[in-house]
GROMACS .gro file of C-alpha atoms in nm:
model
  354
    1MET     CA    1   8.269  -1.694  -5.148
    2THR     CA    2   8.286  -1.294  -5.185
    3GLY     CA    3   8.396  -1.084  -5.442
    4ARG     CA    4   8.725  -1.020  -5.264
    5ALA     CA    5   8.785  -1.400  -5.274
    6VAL     CA    6   8.715  -1.414  -5.641
    7ALA     CA    7   8.975  -1.131  -5.706
    8HIS     CA    8   9.246  -1.325  -5.539
    9ARG     CA    9   9.161  -1.653  -5.692
   10THR     CA   10   9.479  -1.839  -5.809
   11ALA     CA   11   9.313  -2.121  -5.994
   12PRO     CA   12   9.038  -2.110  -6.263
   13LEU     CA   13   8.691  -2.140  -6.099
   14ASP     CA   14   8.541  -2.504  -6.115
   15VAL     CA   15   8.190  -2.607  -6.150
   16SER     CA   16   8.125  -2.668  -5.775
   17ALA     CA   17   8.250  -2.326  -5.680
   18ALA     CA   18   8.081  -2.162  -5.982
   19TRP     CA   19   7.747  -2.304  -5.873
   20GLU     CA   20   7.782  -2.182  -5.513
   21LEU     CA   21   7.844  -1.838  -5.641
   22LEU     CA   22   7.564  -1.844  -5.888
   23ARG     CA   23   7.317  -1.937  -5.604
   24SER     CA   24   7.385  -1.605  -5.439
   25VAL     CA   25   7.355  -1.400  -5.749
   26ARG     CA   26   7.032  -1.191  -5.764
   27SER     CA   27   7.136  -0.848  -5.885
   28ALA     CA   28   7.393  -0.681  -6.093
   29ALA     CA   29   7.598  -0.587  -5.781
   30ASP     CA   30   7.590  -0.969  -5.683
   31ALA     CA   31   7.726  -1.068  -6.025
   32ALA     CA   32   8.012  -0.816  -6.028
   33ALA     CA   33   8.118  -0.909  -5.675
   34ALA     CA   34   8.110  -1.284  -5.789
   35GLY     CA   35   8.325  -1.207  -6.078
   36LEU     CA   36   8.035  -1.279  -6.335
   37GLY     CA   37   7.998  -1.052  -6.634
   38CYS     CA   38   7.800  -1.041  -6.969
   39ASP     CA   39   7.994  -1.052  -7.292
   40PRO     CA   40   7.901  -0.832  -7.592
   41ASP     CA   41   7.742  -1.144  -7.741
   42GLY     CA   42   7.507  -1.168  -7.440
   43ARG     CA   43   7.674  -1.460  -7.278
   44TRP     CA   44   7.746  -1.467  -6.899
   45ARG     CA   45   8.095  -1.568  -6.819
   46TRP     CA   46   8.340  -1.555  -6.508
   47ARG     CA   47   8.655  -1.362  -6.505
   48ASP     CA   48   8.879  -1.677  -6.477
   49ALA     CA   49   8.704  -2.023  -6.497
   50SER     CA   50   8.692  -2.353  -6.653
   51PRO     CA   51   8.501  -2.397  -6.966
   52GLU     CA   52   8.244  -2.609  -6.757
   53ALA     CA   53   8.196  -2.328  -6.522
   54ASP     CA   54   8.143  -2.083  -6.803
   55ALA     CA   55   7.886  -2.310  -6.952
   56LEU     CA   56   7.716  -2.304  -6.610
   57ALA     CA   57   7.713  -1.932  -6.587
   58ASP     CA   58   7.572  -1.897  -6.948
   59ARG     CA   59   7.305  -2.149  -6.880
   60TYR     CA   60   7.182  -2.003  -6.545
   61GLY     CA   61   7.308  -1.648  -6.533
   62SER     CA   62   7.014  -1.484  -6.692
   63LEU     CA   63   6.776  -1.691  -6.470
   64CYS     CA   64   6.960  -1.585  -6.153
   65LEU     CA   65   6.914  -1.226  -6.263
   66ALA     CA   66   6.562  -1.253  -6.364
   67GLY     CA   67   6.419  -1.073  -6.069
   68PRO     CA   68   6.208  -1.161  -5.766
   69LEU     CA   69   5.892  -1.193  -5.979
   70PHE     CA   70   5.954  -1.486  -6.249
   71THR     CA   71   5.765  -1.797  -6.366
   72PHE     CA   72   5.957  -2.065  -6.555
   73ALA     CA   73   5.873  -2.425  -6.641
   74GLN     CA   74   6.068  -2.743  -6.732
   75LEU     CA   75   5.956  -3.034  -6.949
   76GLY     CA   76   6.139  -3.360  -7.054
   77GLN     CA   77   6.009  -3.544  -7.338
   78SER     CA   78   6.077  -3.815  -7.605
   79LEU     CA   79   6.187  -3.714  -7.954
   80ASP     CA   80   5.827  -3.774  -8.063
   81GLY     CA   81   5.675  -3.578  -7.795
   82PHE     CA   82   5.568  -3.789  -7.495
   83ILE     CA   83   5.647  -3.768  -7.118
   84ALA     CA   84   5.582  -4.119  -7.036
   85SER     CA   85   5.483  -4.449  -7.205
   86ARG     CA   86   5.128  -4.562  -7.241
   87THR     CA   87   5.134  -4.711  -6.899
   88GLY     CA   88   5.256  -4.387  -6.735
   89ASP     CA   89   5.610  -4.505  -6.687
   90ALA     CA   90   5.830  -4.200  -6.681
   91ASP     CA   91   6.143  -4.327  -6.529
   92TYR     CA   92   6.344  -4.195  -6.706
   93VAL     CA   93   6.263  -4.013  -7.028
   94THR     CA   94   6.571  -3.805  -7.022
   95GLY     CA   95   6.913  -3.874  -6.879
   96GLU     CA   96   7.115  -3.780  -6.557
   97GLU     CA   97   7.238  -3.457  -6.701
   98ASP     CA   98   6.881  -3.335  -6.743
   99ARG     CA   99   6.784  -3.465  -6.385
  100GLU     CA  100   7.067  -3.235  -6.253
  101HIS     CA  101   6.950  -2.950  -6.464
  102LEU     CA  102   6.604  -2.982  -6.310
  103HIS     CA  103   6.740  -2.988  -5.957
  104ARG     CA  104   6.941  -2.675  -6.035
  105LEU     CA  105   6.620  -2.509  -6.143
  106ARG     CA  106   6.465  -2.616  -5.818
  107ALA     CA  107   6.748  -2.463  -5.629
  108LEU     CA  108   6.705  -2.127  -5.797
  109ALA     CA  109   6.319  -2.122  -5.723
  110ASP     CA  110   6.121  -2.016  -5.426
  111ALA     CA  111   5.837  -2.261  -5.519
  112VAL     CA  112   5.795  -2.574  -5.735
  113VAL     CA  113   5.434  -2.633  -5.870
  114ILE     CA  114   5.288  -2.947  -5.994
  115GLY     CA  115   4.925  -3.057  -6.064
  116ALA     CA  116   4.726  -3.339  -5.907
  117GLY     CA  117   4.786  -3.566  -6.195
  118THR     CA  118   5.157  -3.555  -6.171
  119ALA     CA  119   5.147  -3.585  -5.798
  120VAL     CA  120   4.915  -3.889  -5.813
  121ALA     CA  121   5.113  -4.074  -6.089
  122ASP     CA  122   5.481  -3.994  -5.990
  123ASP     CA  123   5.461  -3.924  -5.599
  124PRO     CA  124   5.758  -3.693  -5.640
  125ARG     CA  125   5.959  -3.547  -5.368
  126LEU     CA  126   6.027  -3.215  -5.539
  127THR     CA  127   6.355  -3.157  -5.343
  128VAL     CA  128   6.707  -3.056  -5.428
  129ARG     CA  129   6.921  -3.353  -5.423
  130ALA     CA  130   7.151  -3.354  -5.752
  131CYS     CA  131   7.324  -3.033  -5.659
  132THR     CA  132   7.348  -2.811  -5.350
  133GLY     CA  133   7.070  -2.558  -5.255
  134ALA     CA  134   6.777  -2.503  -5.042
  135HIS     CA  135   6.450  -2.685  -5.118
  136PRO     CA  136   6.176  -2.484  -5.265
  137VAL     CA  137   5.819  -2.482  -5.121
  138ARG     CA  138   5.626  -2.760  -5.280
  139VAL     CA  139   5.281  -2.650  -5.427
  140VAL     CA  140   5.039  -2.907  -5.520
  141ILE     CA  141   4.742  -2.776  -5.722
  142ASP     CA  142   4.464  -3.022  -5.624
  143PRO     CA  143   4.098  -2.880  -5.659
  144TYR     CA  144   3.930  -3.202  -5.587
  145ARG     CA  145   4.185  -3.341  -5.319
  146ARG     CA  146   4.272  -3.626  -5.538
  147VAL     CA  147   4.627  -3.679  -5.406
  148PRO     CA  148   4.653  -3.931  -5.143
  149ARG     CA  149   4.757  -3.805  -4.802
  150GLY     CA  150   5.028  -4.071  -4.782
  151HIS     CA  151   5.229  -3.930  -5.069
  152GLN     CA  152   5.581  -3.789  -5.000
  153VAL     CA  153   5.508  -3.423  -5.036
  154PHE     CA  154   5.279  -3.473  -4.736
  155THR     CA  155   5.455  -3.698  -4.521
  156ASP     CA  156   5.834  -3.680  -4.569
  157GLY     CA  157   5.873  -3.344  -4.397
  158SER     CA  158   6.168  -3.264  -4.630
  159ALA     CA  159   6.041  -2.922  -4.728
  160PRO     CA  160   5.732  -2.707  -4.666
  161THR     CA  161   5.432  -2.795  -4.887
  162LEU     CA  162   5.133  -2.584  -4.976
  163TRP     CA  163   4.828  -2.810  -5.077
  164VAL     CA  164   4.596  -2.591  -5.290
  165VAL     CA  165   4.242  -2.733  -5.287
  166GLY     CA  166   3.901  -2.630  -5.395
  167ALA     CA  167   3.598  -2.540  -5.188
  168ASP     CA  168   3.383  -2.816  -5.343
  169ALA     CA  169   3.619  -3.082  -5.238
  170ASP     CA  170   3.615  -2.944  -4.895
  171GLU     CA  171   3.231  -2.936  -4.860
  172ALA     CA  172   3.192  -3.230  -4.651
  173ALA     CA  173   3.442  -3.121  -4.387
  174GLU     CA  174   3.287  -2.767  -4.400
  175ALA     CA  175   2.938  -2.918  -4.311
  176GLY     CA  176   3.070  -3.023  -3.973
  177ARG     CA  177   3.241  -2.690  -3.889
  178GLY     CA  178   3.077  -2.402  -3.677
  179ALA     CA  179   2.949  -2.095  -3.859
  180ASP     CA  180   3.229  -1.888  -3.718
  181GLU     CA  181   3.486  -2.127  -3.896
  182ARG     CA  182   3.310  -2.097  -4.233
  183ALA     CA  183   3.406  -1.745  -4.303
  184PRO     CA  184   3.504  -1.671  -4.661
  185GLY     CA  185   3.873  -1.682  -4.773
  186PRO     CA  186   4.151  -1.933  -4.777
  187ARG     CA  187   4.162  -2.202  -4.499
  188ARG     CA  188   4.492  -2.288  -4.369
  189ASP     CA  189   4.417  -2.591  -4.128
  190GLY     CA  190   4.639  -2.908  -4.153
  191GLY     CA  191   4.333  -3.124  -4.280
  192GLY     CA  192   4.498  -3.432  -4.119
  193VAL     CA  193   4.826  -3.408  -4.331
  194GLY     CA  194   5.163  -3.412  -4.186
  195ALA     CA  195   5.355  -3.139  -4.019
  196GLY     CA  196   5.494  -2.870  -4.260
  197VAL     CA  197   5.191  -2.895  -4.488
  198GLU     CA  198   4.955  -2.604  -4.527
  199VAL     CA  199   4.620  -2.642  -4.672
  200LEU     CA  200   4.500  -2.341  -4.889
  201THR     CA  201   4.136  -2.360  -4.981
  202LEU     CA  202   4.021  -2.154  -5.271
  203ARG     CA  203   3.656  -2.087  -5.255
  204ASP     CA  204   3.650  -1.919  -5.609
  205ARG     CA  205   3.701  -2.165  -5.904
  206ALA     CA  206   3.858  -1.876  -6.100
  207ALA     CA  207   4.131  -1.851  -5.831
  208PHE     CA  208   4.292  -2.160  -5.994
  209ALA     CA  209   4.376  -1.961  -6.310
  210PRO     CA  210   4.761  -1.959  -6.344
  211ARG     CA  211   4.799  -1.589  -6.320
  212ARG     CA  212   4.600  -1.562  -5.990
  213LEU     CA  213   4.787  -1.850  -5.855
  214VAL     CA  214   5.112  -1.687  -5.931
  215ARG     CA  215   5.003  -1.366  -5.755
  216GLU     CA  216   4.869  -1.569  -5.436
  217LEU     CA  217   5.219  -1.735  -5.425
  218ALA     CA  218   5.395  -1.386  -5.461
  219ARG     CA  219   5.195  -1.257  -5.169
  220ARG     CA  220   5.341  -1.535  -4.971
  221GLY     CA  221   5.695  -1.433  -5.074
  222LEU     CA  222   5.728  -1.694  -5.328
  223GLY     CA  223   5.791  -1.488  -5.647
  224ARG     CA  224   6.027  -1.723  -5.828
  225VAL     CA  225   5.808  -2.010  -5.947
  226LEU     CA  226   5.905  -2.333  -6.127
  227VAL     CA  227   5.615  -2.512  -6.286
  228GLU     CA  228   5.735  -2.868  -6.317
  229GLY     CA  229   5.442  -3.063  -6.431
  230GLY     CA  230   5.266  -3.239  -6.578
  231GLY     CA  231   5.183  -3.140  -6.933
  232VAL     CA  232   4.840  -3.036  -6.837
  233THR     CA  233   4.956  -2.790  -6.586
  234VAL     CA  234   5.238  -2.642  -6.800
  235SER     CA  235   5.006  -2.617  -7.092
  236ARG     CA  236   4.771  -2.413  -6.891
  237PHE     CA  237   5.035  -2.176  -6.768
  238LEU     CA  238   5.168  -2.155  -7.137
  239ARG     CA  239   4.815  -2.104  -7.292
  240GLU     CA  240   4.731  -1.830  -7.048
  241GLY     CA  241   5.062  -1.638  -7.083
  242ALA     CA  242   5.168  -1.704  -6.734
  243LEU     CA  243   5.520  -1.829  -6.826
  244HIS     CA  244   5.821  -1.601  -6.872
  245ARG     CA  245   6.053  -1.895  -6.969
  246LEU     CA  246   6.014  -2.260  -7.071
  247TYR     CA  247   6.306  -2.515  -7.071
  248VAL     CA  248   6.228  -2.834  -7.289
  249THR     CA  249   6.480  -3.125  -7.284
  250VAL     CA  250   6.447  -3.360  -7.568
  251ALA     CA  251   6.573  -3.714  -7.544
  252PRO     CA  252   6.677  -3.925  -7.852
  253VAL     CA  253   6.409  -4.195  -7.787
  254LEU     CA  254   6.080  -4.294  -7.956
  255LEU     CA  255   5.784  -4.398  -7.783
  256GLY     CA  256   5.538  -4.437  -8.045
  257ASP     CA  257   5.245  -4.334  -7.809
  258GLY     CA  258   5.206  -4.253  -7.455
  259VAL     CA  259   5.130  -3.963  -7.229
  260PRO     CA  260   5.149  -3.638  -7.414
  261GLY     CA  261   5.298  -3.313  -7.286
  262LEU     CA  262   5.194  -2.976  -7.404
  263ARG     CA  263   4.855  -2.951  -7.574
  264PHE     CA  264   4.668  -2.624  -7.655
  265THR     CA  265   4.469  -2.487  -7.934
  266GLY     CA  266   4.706  -2.383  -8.212
  267PRO     CA  267   4.681  -2.148  -8.502
  268GLU     CA  268   4.534  -2.243  -8.820
  269ARG     CA  269   4.847  -2.128  -9.021
  270MET     CA  270   5.197  -2.215  -8.958
  271ARG     CA  271   5.304  -1.848  -8.990
  272ASP     CA  272   5.105  -1.765  -8.673
  273ALA     CA  273   5.276  -2.031  -8.467
  274LEU     CA  274   5.451  -1.937  -8.145
  275ARG     CA  275   5.817  -1.890  -8.220
  276PRO     CA  276   5.990  -1.740  -7.921
  277PRO     CA  277   6.366  -1.659  -7.896
  278THR     CA  278   6.526  -1.984  -7.837
  279ARG     CA  279   6.877  -2.122  -7.735
  280ARG     CA  280   6.984  -2.471  -7.718
  281ALA     CA  281   7.250  -2.673  -7.529
  282VAL     CA  282   7.372  -3.031  -7.507
  283LEU     CA  283   7.292  -3.234  -7.194
  284GLY     CA  284   7.466  -3.554  -7.237
  285GLU     CA  285   7.261  -3.740  -7.512
  286ASP     CA  286   6.975  -3.493  -7.467
  287THR     CA  287   6.909  -3.159  -7.620
  288LEU     CA  288   6.796  -2.858  -7.399
  289PHE     CA  289   6.574  -2.588  -7.556
  290GLU     CA  290   6.538  -2.263  -7.372
  291LEU     CA  291   6.242  -2.053  -7.483
  292ASP     CA  292   6.204  -1.688  -7.399
  293LEU     CA  293   5.826  -1.638  -7.382
  294ARG     CA  294   5.832  -1.274  -7.285
  295ALA     CA  295   5.815  -1.147  -7.636
  296PRO     CA  296   5.466  -1.043  -7.753
  297ARG     CA  297   5.276  -1.313  -7.960
  298PRO     CA  298   5.114  -1.243  -8.293
  299GLY     CA  299   4.804  -1.021  -8.253
  300GLU     CA  300   4.912  -0.926  -7.873
  301PRO     CA  301   5.004  -0.581  -7.755
  302GLY     CA  302   5.376  -0.496  -7.706
  303GLY     CA  303   5.534  -0.371  -7.385
  304ASP     CA  304   5.675  -0.526  -7.091
  305GLU     CA  305   5.369  -0.705  -6.962
  306ASN     CA  306   5.299  -1.057  -7.097
  307THR     CA  307   4.914  -1.035  -7.146
  308GLY     CA  308   4.882  -1.400  -7.299
  309PRO     CA  309   4.591  -1.539  -7.484
  310GLY     CA  310   4.300  -1.700  -7.321
  311GLN     CA  311   4.277  -1.461  -7.034
  312GLY     CA  312   3.962  -1.298  -6.928
  313GLY     CA  313   3.854  -1.028  -6.697
  314ASP     CA  314   4.059  -1.034  -6.386
  315GLU     CA  315   4.338  -1.196  -6.564
  316GLY     CA  316   4.385  -0.925  -6.818
  317GLU     CA  317   4.366  -0.648  -6.563
  318ASN     CA  318   4.634  -0.795  -6.335
  319PRO     CA  319   4.902  -0.950  -6.567
  320VAL     CA  320   5.220  -1.115  -6.435
  321HIS     CA  321   5.490  -0.871  -6.349
  322HIS     CA  322   5.820  -0.954  -6.508
  323GLY     CA  323   6.029  -0.819  -6.240
  324TYR     CA  324   6.386  -0.740  -6.360
  325ALA     CA  325   6.397  -1.025  -6.616
  326GLN     CA  326   6.716  -1.039  -6.836
  327PRO     CA  327   6.677  -1.145  -7.194
  328LEU     CA  328   6.843  -1.461  -7.312
  329GLY     CA  329   7.195  -1.386  -7.409
  330GLY     CA  330   7.229  -1.372  -7.800
  331ALA     CA  331   6.883  -1.511  -7.862
  332GLN     CA  332   6.707  -1.416  -8.170
  333SER     CA  333   6.357  -1.547  -8.295
  334ARG     CA  334   6.481  -1.710  -8.611
  335ARG     CA  335   6.833  -1.810  -8.562
  336THR     CA  336   6.985  -1.848  -8.210
  337GLU     CA  337   7.289  -1.980  -8.044
  338GLY     CA  338   7.319  -2.187  -7.714
  339PRO     CA  339   7.603  -2.197  -7.477
  340ARG     CA  340   7.820  -2.404  -7.690
  341GLY     CA  341   7.764  -2.175  -8.013
  342ASP     CA  342   7.531  -2.427  -8.167
  343ALA     CA  343   7.334  -2.241  -8.433
  344LEU     CA  344   6.959  -2.295  -8.415
  345PRO     CA  345   6.762  -2.211  -8.732
  346GLY     CA  346   6.399  -2.153  -8.643
  347ALA     CA  347   6.242  -2.256  -8.319
  348PRO     CA  348   6.142  -2.604  -8.200
  349ALA     CA  349   5.792  -2.761  -8.213
  350ALA     CA  350   5.571  -2.766  -7.894
  351ASP     CA  351   5.707  -2.985  -7.625
  352VAL     CA  352   5.663  -3.189  -7.320
  353GLN     CA  353   5.761  -3.321  -6.976
  354ARG     CA  354   5.833  -3.651  -6.786
   0.00000   0.00000   0.00000
């Protein structure tokens, strides 16, 4: 739908049409042509739309306009902070509304990243099914080649897959190759996996650091990156300051114990805890928290670059570029509002994913 079509629309924009328009918005000019604008309070709205369509615009408008280089993560957890039961069962921690939200995030990403643990345990498809949209490139971080080659990301052919493995895991295969085939740098052979799967062998262990992985993906034209799981992988990206935004959905369910989500070394004092600008929204029975991680943390330098903690050498010299990221509409560090105008005193505790 074009800006001309929007200008002549005779009925309020519904959710389906609003989503199709949002998928095409990547610049201020795109937003204006689609009839999308930002209110003085920082919320994105359509010129003439249903309340549901406006809620969709407010939830995803800033993400659509975040620029070509943007890294975000999604987690789903129980109220007491677990992503799965003690047996690893994660079907489903959160509800159908959160599943749709996750698929919308996939549709707005160039690549979706998971770690080997999530790939082994869940055998996910990582495709867009609960809404319309193109499938992102599936990226599996698997330094030791733990993920079985029969898993769906390697066999279903639904979307391109990049299998990122380490040189140590590839040592046996390398021993049988000719000297001219053992040149340094990434290997891109199929490694016995299905069509549409590219194997990227990283010969430097430090190359698996989140910031370097993000840069490698950007070099391949995959600048908008969704980190979907699991807890270990998202924790690494968060700890090293490689995330611009984190979405956490909390379900009103108690597990008692199970598979935890985010885990990282925290501060000794509560006043030094990470308290980013935050919004919240209701997703059925669940609550979605949206955390803007671009603000400097205590003790970090200010400015546009997010030079997160725990980085060293190369990581500090080449921070993740923020593209043209838009701030969360109306978000403040102590008291914020979500798409429904719900006041949020303070910020939520650390969080998790299914």
